[in-house]
mmCIF file of C-alpha atoms in Angstrom:
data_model
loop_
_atom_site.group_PDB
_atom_site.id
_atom_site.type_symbol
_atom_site.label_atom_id
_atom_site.label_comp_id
_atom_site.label_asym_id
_atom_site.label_seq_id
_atom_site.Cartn_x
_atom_site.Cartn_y
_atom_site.Cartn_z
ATOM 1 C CA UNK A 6 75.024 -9.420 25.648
ATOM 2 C CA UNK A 7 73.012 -10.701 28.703
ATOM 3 C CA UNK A 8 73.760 -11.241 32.000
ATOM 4 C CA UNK A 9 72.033 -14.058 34.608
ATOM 5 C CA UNK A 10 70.307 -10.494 35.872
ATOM 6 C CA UNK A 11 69.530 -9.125 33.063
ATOM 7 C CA UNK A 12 66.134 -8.711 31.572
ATOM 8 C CA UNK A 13 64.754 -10.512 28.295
ATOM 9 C CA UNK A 14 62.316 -9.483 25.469
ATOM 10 C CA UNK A 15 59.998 -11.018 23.508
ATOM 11 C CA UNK A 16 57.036 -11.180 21.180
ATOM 12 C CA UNK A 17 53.835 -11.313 23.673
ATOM 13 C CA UNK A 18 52.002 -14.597 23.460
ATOM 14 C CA UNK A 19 48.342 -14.302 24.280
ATOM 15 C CA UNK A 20 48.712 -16.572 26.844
ATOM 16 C CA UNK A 21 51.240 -14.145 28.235
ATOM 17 C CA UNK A 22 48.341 -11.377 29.334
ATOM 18 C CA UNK A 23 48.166 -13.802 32.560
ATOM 19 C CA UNK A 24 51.473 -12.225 33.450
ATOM 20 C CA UNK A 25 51.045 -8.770 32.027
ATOM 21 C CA UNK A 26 47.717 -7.723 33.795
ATOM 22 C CA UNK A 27 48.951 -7.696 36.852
ATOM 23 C CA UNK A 28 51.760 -5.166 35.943
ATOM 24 C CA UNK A 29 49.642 -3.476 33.599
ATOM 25 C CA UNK A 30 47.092 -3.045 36.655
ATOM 26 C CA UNK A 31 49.611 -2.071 39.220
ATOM 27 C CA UNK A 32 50.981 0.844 36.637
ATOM 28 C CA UNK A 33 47.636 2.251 35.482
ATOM 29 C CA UNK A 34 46.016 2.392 38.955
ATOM 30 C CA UNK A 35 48.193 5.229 40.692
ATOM 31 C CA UNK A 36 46.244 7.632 37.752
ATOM 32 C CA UNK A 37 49.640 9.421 37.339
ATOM 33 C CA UNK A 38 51.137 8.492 34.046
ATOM 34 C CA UNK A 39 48.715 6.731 31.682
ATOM 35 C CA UNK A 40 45.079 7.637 30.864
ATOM 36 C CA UNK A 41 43.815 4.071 31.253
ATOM 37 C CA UNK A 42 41.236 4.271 33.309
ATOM 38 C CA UNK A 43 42.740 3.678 36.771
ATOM 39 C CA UNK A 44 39.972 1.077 37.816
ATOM 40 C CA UNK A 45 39.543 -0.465 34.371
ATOM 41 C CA UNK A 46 38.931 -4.451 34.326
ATOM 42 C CA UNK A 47 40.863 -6.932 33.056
ATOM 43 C CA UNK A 48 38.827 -7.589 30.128
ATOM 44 C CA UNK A 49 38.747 -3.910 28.469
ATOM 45 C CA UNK A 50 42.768 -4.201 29.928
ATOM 46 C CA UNK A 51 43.477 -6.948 27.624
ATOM 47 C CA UNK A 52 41.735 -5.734 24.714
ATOM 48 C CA UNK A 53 42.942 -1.738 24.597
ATOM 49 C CA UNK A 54 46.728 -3.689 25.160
ATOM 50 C CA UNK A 55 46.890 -6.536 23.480
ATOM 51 C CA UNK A 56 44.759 -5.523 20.196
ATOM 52 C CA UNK A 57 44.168 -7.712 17.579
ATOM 53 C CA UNK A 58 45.765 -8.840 14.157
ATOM 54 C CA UNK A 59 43.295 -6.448 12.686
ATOM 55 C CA UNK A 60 45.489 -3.714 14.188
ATOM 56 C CA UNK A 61 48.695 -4.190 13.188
ATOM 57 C CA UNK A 62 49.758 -3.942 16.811
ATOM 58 C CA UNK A 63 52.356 -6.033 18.123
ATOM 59 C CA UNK A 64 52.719 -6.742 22.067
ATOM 60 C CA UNK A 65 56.092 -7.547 23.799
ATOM 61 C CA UNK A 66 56.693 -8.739 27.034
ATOM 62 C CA UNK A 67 60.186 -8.229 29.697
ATOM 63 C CA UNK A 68 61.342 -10.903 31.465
ATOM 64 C CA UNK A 69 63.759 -11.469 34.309
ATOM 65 C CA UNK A 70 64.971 -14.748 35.256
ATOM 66 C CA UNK A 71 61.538 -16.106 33.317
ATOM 67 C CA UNK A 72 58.928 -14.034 35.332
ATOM 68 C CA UNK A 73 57.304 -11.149 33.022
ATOM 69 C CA UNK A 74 58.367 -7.404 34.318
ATOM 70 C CA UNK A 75 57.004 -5.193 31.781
ATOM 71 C CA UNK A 76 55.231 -5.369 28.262
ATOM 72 C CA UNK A 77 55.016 -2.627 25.314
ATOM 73 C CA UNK A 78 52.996 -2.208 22.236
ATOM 74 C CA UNK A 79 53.895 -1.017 19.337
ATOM 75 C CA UNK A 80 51.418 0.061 16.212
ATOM 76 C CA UNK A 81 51.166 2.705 13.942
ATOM 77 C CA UNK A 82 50.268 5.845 15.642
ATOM 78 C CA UNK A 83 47.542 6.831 12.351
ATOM 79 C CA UNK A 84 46.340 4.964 9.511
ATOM 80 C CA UNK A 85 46.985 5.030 5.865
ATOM 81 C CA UNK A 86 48.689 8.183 5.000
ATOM 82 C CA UNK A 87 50.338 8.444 7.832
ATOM 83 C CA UNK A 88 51.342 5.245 8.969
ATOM 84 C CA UNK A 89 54.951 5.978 8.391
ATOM 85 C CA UNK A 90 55.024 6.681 12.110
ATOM 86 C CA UNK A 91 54.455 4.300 15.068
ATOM 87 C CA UNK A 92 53.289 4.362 18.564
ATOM 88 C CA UNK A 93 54.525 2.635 21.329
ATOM 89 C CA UNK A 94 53.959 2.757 25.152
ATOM 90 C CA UNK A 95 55.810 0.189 27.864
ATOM 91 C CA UNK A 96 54.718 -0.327 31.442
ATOM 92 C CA UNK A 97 57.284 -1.587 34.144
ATOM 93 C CA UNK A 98 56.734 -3.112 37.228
ATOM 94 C CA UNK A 99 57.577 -1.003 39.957
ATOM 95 C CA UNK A 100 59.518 -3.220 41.532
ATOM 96 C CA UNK A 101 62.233 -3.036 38.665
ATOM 97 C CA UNK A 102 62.335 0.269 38.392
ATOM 98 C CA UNK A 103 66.081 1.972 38.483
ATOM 99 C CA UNK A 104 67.843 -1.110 36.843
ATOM 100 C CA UNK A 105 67.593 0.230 32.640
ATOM 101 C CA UNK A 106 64.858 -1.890 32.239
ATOM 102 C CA UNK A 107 62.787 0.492 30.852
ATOM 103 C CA UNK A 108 65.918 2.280 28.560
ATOM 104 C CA UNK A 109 66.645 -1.233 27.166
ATOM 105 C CA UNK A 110 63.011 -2.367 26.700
ATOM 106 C CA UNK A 111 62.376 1.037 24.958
ATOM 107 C CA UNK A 112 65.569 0.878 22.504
ATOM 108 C CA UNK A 113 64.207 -2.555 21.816
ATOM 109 C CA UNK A 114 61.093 -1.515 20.087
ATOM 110 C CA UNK A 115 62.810 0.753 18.361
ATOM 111 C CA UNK A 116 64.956 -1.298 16.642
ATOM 112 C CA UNK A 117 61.592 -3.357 15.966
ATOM 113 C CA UNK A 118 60.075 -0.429 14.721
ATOM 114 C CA UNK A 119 63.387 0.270 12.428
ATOM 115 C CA UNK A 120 63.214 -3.020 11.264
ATOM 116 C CA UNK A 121 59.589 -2.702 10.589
ATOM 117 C CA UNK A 122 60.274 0.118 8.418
ATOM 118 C CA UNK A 123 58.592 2.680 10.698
ATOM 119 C CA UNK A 124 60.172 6.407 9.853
ATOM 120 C CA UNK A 125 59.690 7.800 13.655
ATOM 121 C CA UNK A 126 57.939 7.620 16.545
ATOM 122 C CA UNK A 127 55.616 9.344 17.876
ATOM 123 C CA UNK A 128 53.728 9.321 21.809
ATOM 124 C CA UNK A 129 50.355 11.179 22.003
ATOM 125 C CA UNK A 130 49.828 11.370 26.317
ATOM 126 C CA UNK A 131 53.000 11.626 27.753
ATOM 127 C CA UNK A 132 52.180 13.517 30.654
ATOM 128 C CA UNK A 133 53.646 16.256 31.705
ATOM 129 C CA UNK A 134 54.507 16.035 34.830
ATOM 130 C CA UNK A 135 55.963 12.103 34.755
ATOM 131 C CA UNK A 136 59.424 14.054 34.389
ATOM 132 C CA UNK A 137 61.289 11.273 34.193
ATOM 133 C CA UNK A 138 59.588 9.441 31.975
ATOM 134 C CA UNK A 139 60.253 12.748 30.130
ATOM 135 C CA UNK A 140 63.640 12.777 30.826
ATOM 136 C CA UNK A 141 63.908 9.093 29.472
ATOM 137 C CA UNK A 142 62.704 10.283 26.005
ATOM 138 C CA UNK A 143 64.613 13.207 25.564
ATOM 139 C CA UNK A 144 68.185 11.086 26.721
ATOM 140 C CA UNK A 145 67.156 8.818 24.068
ATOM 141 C CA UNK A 146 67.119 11.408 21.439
ATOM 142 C CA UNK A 147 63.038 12.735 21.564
ATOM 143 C CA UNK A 148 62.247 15.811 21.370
ATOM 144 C CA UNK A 149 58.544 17.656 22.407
ATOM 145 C CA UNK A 150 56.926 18.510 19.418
ATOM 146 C CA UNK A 151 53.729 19.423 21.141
ATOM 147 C CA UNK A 152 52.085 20.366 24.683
ATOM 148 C CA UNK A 153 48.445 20.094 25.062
ATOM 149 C CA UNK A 154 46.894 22.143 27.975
ATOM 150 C CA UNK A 155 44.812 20.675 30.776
ATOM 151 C CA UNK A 156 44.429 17.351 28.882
ATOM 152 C CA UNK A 157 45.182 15.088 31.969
ATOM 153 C CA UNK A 158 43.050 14.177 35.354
ATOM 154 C CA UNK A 159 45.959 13.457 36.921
ATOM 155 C CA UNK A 160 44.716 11.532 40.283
ATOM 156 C CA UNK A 161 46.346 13.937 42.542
ATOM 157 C CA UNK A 162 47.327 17.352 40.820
ATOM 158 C CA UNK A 163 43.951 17.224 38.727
ATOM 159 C CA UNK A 164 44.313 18.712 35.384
ATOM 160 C CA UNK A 165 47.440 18.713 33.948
ATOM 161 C CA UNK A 166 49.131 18.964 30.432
ATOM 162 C CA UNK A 167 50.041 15.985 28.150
ATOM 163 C CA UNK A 168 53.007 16.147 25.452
ATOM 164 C CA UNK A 169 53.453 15.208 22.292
ATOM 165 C CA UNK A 170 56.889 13.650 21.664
ATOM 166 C CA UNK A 171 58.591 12.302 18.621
ATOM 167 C CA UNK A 172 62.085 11.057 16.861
ATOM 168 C CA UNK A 173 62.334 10.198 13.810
ATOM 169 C CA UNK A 174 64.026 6.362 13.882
ATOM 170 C CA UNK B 27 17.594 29.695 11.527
ATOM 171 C CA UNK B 28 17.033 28.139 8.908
ATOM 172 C CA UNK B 29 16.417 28.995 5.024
ATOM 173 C CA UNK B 30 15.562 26.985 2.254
ATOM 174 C CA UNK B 31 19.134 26.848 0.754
ATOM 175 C CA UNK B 32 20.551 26.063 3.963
ATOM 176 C CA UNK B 33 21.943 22.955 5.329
ATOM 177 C CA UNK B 34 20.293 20.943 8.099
ATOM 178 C CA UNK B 35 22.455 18.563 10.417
ATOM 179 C CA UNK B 36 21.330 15.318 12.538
ATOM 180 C CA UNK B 37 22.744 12.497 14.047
ATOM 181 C CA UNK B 38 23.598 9.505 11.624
ATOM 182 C CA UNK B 39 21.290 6.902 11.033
ATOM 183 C CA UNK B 40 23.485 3.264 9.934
ATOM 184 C CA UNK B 41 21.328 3.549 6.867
ATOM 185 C CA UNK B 42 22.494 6.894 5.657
ATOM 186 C CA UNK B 43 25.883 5.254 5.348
ATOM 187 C CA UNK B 44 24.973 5.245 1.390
ATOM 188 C CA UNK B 45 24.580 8.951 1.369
ATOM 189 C CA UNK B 46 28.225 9.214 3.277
ATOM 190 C CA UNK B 47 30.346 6.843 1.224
ATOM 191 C CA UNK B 48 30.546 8.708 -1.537
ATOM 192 C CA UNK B 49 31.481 11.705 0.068
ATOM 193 C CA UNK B 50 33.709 10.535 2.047
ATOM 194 C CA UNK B 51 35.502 8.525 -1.089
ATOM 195 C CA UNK B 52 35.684 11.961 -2.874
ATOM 196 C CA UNK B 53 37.308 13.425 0.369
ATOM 197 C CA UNK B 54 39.904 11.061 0.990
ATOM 198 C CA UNK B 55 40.534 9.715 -2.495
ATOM 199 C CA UNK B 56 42.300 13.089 -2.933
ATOM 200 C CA UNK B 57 45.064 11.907 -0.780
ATOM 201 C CA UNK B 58 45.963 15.473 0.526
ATOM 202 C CA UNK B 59 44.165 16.340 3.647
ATOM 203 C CA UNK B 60 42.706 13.032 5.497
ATOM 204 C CA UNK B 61 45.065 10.064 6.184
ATOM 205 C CA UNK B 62 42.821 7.441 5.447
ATOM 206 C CA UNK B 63 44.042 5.255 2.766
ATOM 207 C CA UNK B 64 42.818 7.019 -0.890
ATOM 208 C CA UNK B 65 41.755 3.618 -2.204
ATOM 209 C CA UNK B 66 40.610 2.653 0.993
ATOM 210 C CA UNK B 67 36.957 -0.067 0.121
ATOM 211 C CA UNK B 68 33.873 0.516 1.566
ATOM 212 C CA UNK B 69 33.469 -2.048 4.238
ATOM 213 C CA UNK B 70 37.143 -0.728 5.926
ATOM 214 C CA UNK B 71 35.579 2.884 5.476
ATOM 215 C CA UNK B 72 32.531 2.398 7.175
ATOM 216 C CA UNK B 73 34.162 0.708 10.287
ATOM 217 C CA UNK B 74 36.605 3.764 10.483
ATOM 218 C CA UNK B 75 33.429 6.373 10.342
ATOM 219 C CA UNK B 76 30.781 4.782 11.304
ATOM 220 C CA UNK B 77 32.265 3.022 14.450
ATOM 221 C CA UNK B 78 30.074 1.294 16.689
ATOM 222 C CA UNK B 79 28.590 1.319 20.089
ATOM 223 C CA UNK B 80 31.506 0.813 21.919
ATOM 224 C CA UNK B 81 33.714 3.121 20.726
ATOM 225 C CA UNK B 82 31.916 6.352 22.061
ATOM 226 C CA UNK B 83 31.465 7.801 18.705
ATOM 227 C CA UNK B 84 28.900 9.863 17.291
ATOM 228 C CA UNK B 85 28.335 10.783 13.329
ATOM 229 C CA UNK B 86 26.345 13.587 11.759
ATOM 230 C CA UNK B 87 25.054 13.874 8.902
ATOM 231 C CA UNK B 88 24.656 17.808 7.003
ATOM 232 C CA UNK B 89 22.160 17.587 4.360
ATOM 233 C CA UNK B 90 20.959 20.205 1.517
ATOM 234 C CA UNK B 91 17.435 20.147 0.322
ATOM 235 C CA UNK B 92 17.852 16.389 2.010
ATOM 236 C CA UNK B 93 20.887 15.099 0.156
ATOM 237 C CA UNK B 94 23.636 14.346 1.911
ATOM 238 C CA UNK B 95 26.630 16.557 1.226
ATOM 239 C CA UNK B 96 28.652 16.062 4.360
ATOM 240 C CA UNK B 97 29.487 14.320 7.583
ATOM 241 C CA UNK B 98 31.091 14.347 10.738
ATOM 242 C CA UNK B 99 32.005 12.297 14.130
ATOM 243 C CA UNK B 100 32.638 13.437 17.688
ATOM 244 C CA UNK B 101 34.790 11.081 20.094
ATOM 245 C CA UNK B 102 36.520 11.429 23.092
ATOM 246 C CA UNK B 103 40.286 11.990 21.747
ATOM 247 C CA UNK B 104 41.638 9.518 24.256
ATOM 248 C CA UNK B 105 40.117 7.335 27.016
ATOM 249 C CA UNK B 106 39.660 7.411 30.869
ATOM 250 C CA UNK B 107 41.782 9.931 32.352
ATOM 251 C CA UNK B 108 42.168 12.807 28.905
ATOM 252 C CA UNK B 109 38.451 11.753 28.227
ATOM 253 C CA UNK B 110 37.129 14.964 28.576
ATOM 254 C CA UNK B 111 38.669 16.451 25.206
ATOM 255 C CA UNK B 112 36.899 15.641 21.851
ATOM 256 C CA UNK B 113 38.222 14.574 19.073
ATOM 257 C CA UNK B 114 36.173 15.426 15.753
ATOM 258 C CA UNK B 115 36.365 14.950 11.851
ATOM 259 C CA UNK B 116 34.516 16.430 8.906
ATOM 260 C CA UNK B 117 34.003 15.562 5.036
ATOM 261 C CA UNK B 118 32.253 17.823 2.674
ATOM 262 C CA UNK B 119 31.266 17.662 -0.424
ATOM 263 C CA UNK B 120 33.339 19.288 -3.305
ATOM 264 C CA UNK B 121 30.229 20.348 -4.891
ATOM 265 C CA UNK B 122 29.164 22.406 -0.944
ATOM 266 C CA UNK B 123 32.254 24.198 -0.889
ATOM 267 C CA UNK B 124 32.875 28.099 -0.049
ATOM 268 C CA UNK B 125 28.713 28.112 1.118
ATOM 269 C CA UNK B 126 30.142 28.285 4.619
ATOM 270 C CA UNK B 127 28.888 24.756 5.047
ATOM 271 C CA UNK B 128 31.628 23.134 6.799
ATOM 272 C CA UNK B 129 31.895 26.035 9.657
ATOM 273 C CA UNK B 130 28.360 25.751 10.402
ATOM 274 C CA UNK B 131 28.708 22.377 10.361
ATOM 275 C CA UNK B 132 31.674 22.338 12.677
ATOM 276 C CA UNK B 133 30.170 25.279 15.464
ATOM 277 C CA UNK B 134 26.985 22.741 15.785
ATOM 278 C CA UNK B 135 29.512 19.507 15.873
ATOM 279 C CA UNK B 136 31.183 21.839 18.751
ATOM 280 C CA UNK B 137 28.058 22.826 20.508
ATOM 281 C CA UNK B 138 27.144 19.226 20.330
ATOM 282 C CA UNK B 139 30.454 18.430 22.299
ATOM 283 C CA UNK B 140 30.001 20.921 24.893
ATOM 284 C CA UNK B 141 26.721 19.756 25.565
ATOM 285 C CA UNK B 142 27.802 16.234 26.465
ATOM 286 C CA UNK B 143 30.408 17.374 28.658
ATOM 287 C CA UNK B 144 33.525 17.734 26.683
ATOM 288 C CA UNK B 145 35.659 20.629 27.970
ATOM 289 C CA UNK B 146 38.084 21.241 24.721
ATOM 290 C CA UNK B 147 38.499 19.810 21.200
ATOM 291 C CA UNK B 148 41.519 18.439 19.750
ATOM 292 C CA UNK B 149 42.744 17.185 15.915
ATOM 293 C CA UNK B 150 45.349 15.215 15.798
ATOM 294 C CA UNK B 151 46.210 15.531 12.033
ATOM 295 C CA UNK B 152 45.174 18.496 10.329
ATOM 296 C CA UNK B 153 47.656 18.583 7.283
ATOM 297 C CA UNK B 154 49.952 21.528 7.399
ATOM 298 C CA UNK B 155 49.814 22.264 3.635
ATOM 299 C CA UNK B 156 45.630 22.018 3.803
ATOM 300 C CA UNK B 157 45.746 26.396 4.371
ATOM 301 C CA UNK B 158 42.204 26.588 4.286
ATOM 302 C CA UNK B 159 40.928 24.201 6.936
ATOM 303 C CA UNK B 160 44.054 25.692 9.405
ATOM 304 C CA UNK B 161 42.807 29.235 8.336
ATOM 305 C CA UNK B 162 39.231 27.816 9.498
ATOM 306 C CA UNK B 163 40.221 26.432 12.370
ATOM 307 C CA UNK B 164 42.023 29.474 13.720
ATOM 308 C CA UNK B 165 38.909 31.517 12.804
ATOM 309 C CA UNK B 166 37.178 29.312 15.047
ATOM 310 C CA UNK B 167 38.988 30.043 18.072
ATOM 311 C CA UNK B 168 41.670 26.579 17.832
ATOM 312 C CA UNK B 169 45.657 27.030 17.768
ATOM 313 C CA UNK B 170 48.304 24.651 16.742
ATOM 314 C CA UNK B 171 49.524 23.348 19.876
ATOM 315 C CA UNK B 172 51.846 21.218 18.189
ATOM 316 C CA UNK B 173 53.883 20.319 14.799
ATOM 317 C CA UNK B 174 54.947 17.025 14.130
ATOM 318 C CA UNK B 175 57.439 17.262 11.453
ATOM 319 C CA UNK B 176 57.253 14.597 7.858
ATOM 320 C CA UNK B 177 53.948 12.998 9.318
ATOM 321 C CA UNK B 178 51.910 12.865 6.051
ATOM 322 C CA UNK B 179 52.984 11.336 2.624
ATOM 323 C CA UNK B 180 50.467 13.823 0.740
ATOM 324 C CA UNK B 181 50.135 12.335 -2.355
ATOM 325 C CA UNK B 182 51.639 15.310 -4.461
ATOM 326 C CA UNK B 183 53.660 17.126 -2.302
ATOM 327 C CA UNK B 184 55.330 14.284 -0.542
ATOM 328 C CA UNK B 185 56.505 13.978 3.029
ATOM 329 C CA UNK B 186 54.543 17.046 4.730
ATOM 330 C CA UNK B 187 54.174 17.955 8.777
ATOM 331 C CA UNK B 188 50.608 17.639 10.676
ATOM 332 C CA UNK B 189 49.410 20.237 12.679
ATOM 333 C CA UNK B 190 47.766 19.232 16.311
ATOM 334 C CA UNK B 191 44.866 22.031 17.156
ATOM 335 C CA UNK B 192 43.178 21.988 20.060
ATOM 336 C CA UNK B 193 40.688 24.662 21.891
ATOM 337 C CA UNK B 194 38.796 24.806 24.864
ATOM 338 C CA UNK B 195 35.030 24.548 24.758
#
């Protein structure tokens, strides 16, 4: 189902990263909720989130009414033995926040990740004190497995502490 | 301190890959404590231990009356902004075991980490069912700060949890 307002997702071209750096840009620079660095250019930007097909990574993009909102990635969060479970991590334009993009785009990749025959997910840096983001994983059925002390230079509370969260899919 | 039994430990040199690779096939072709692939070729292993200069990786070498018998790399765990905790891994040989080799090994891989500036160390999958390295790692001053439940097919006992430990340096 899909509305005239509602947003769209895809499989990232490459050619896409034209439209994804700038969100990808405007999210990592507050140094809030991702430990990109804040200032990092858009060459290292387009390598760290658009990978390669040596690493089984897959990049999505969110549209609305054509113009790219968001992208996500999703890989497996270890190799070999434990490759069962995947990682994934979105970024949203600001200037979409509030509308579901985000819930929609995020059970999107899981379904992908279902599909792909991924067993759970799991996020490594989800920090702390991004509550809603935390909020927005545990509403979709994640649960903290883990809390890692003083991992995060958060730009404006300094060091704070990064969860672990996981589901299984 | 240093006696004639005991091991010595230096940074890697890309030619003492040949001394690694077969420890590290012995390690991992077990397929219950690392999550590389067990028949995982030489080339793939080398990228995954040996990185390169980009990555911000260092390996060690330990080495008894000059052999090689172990190895080990140092990394920052994540980038930019949770750059400041390590990430680390160790092999040892079979043959090296219960000498005390691989805690000597890992207090100079952790002095090593201090010294560059590294203010805790994290693993990210220490199998749960591997007792003795936990039981190391706990003598060493690290606690499970997390459990993430079915995250390593160990290759007898099936679907097992990993254990994240972390300490501050």
């Amino acid at each position: 189902v899909r509305s005239r307002d509602d947003a769209t997702f895809d499989v990232a071209k490459p050619e896409n990263w034209l439209g994804i750096w700038p969100v990808f840009r405007e999210v990592v620079s507050t140094g809030d909720t991702y430990v990109y660095p804040p200032e990092i250019d858009e060459v290292s930007a387009r390598a760290v989130w658009m990978g390669d097909a040596a690493t089984r990574r897959v990049t999505y993009v969110a549209r609305v009414n054509g113009c790219i909102v968001g992208s996500a990635y999703l890989r497996p969060n270890a190799p070999g033995l434990a490759d069962h479970i995947a990682n994934a991590g979105w970024i949203v334009s600001v200037s979409c926040r509030g509308r579901g993009i985000g819930r929609r785009f995020a059970e999107f990749v899981m379904d992908k990740a279902r599909l792909m025959g991924y067993r759970a997910m799991q996020f490594n840096a989800v920090v702390s004190t991004n509550t809603g983001a935390v909020a927005l994983w545990e509403s979709l059925g994640f649960r903290i497995v883990g809390t890692v002390p003083e991992a995060f230079r958060h730009r404006t509370l300094g060091l704070t502490a990064i969860h672990i969260i996981h589901r299984k899919l």
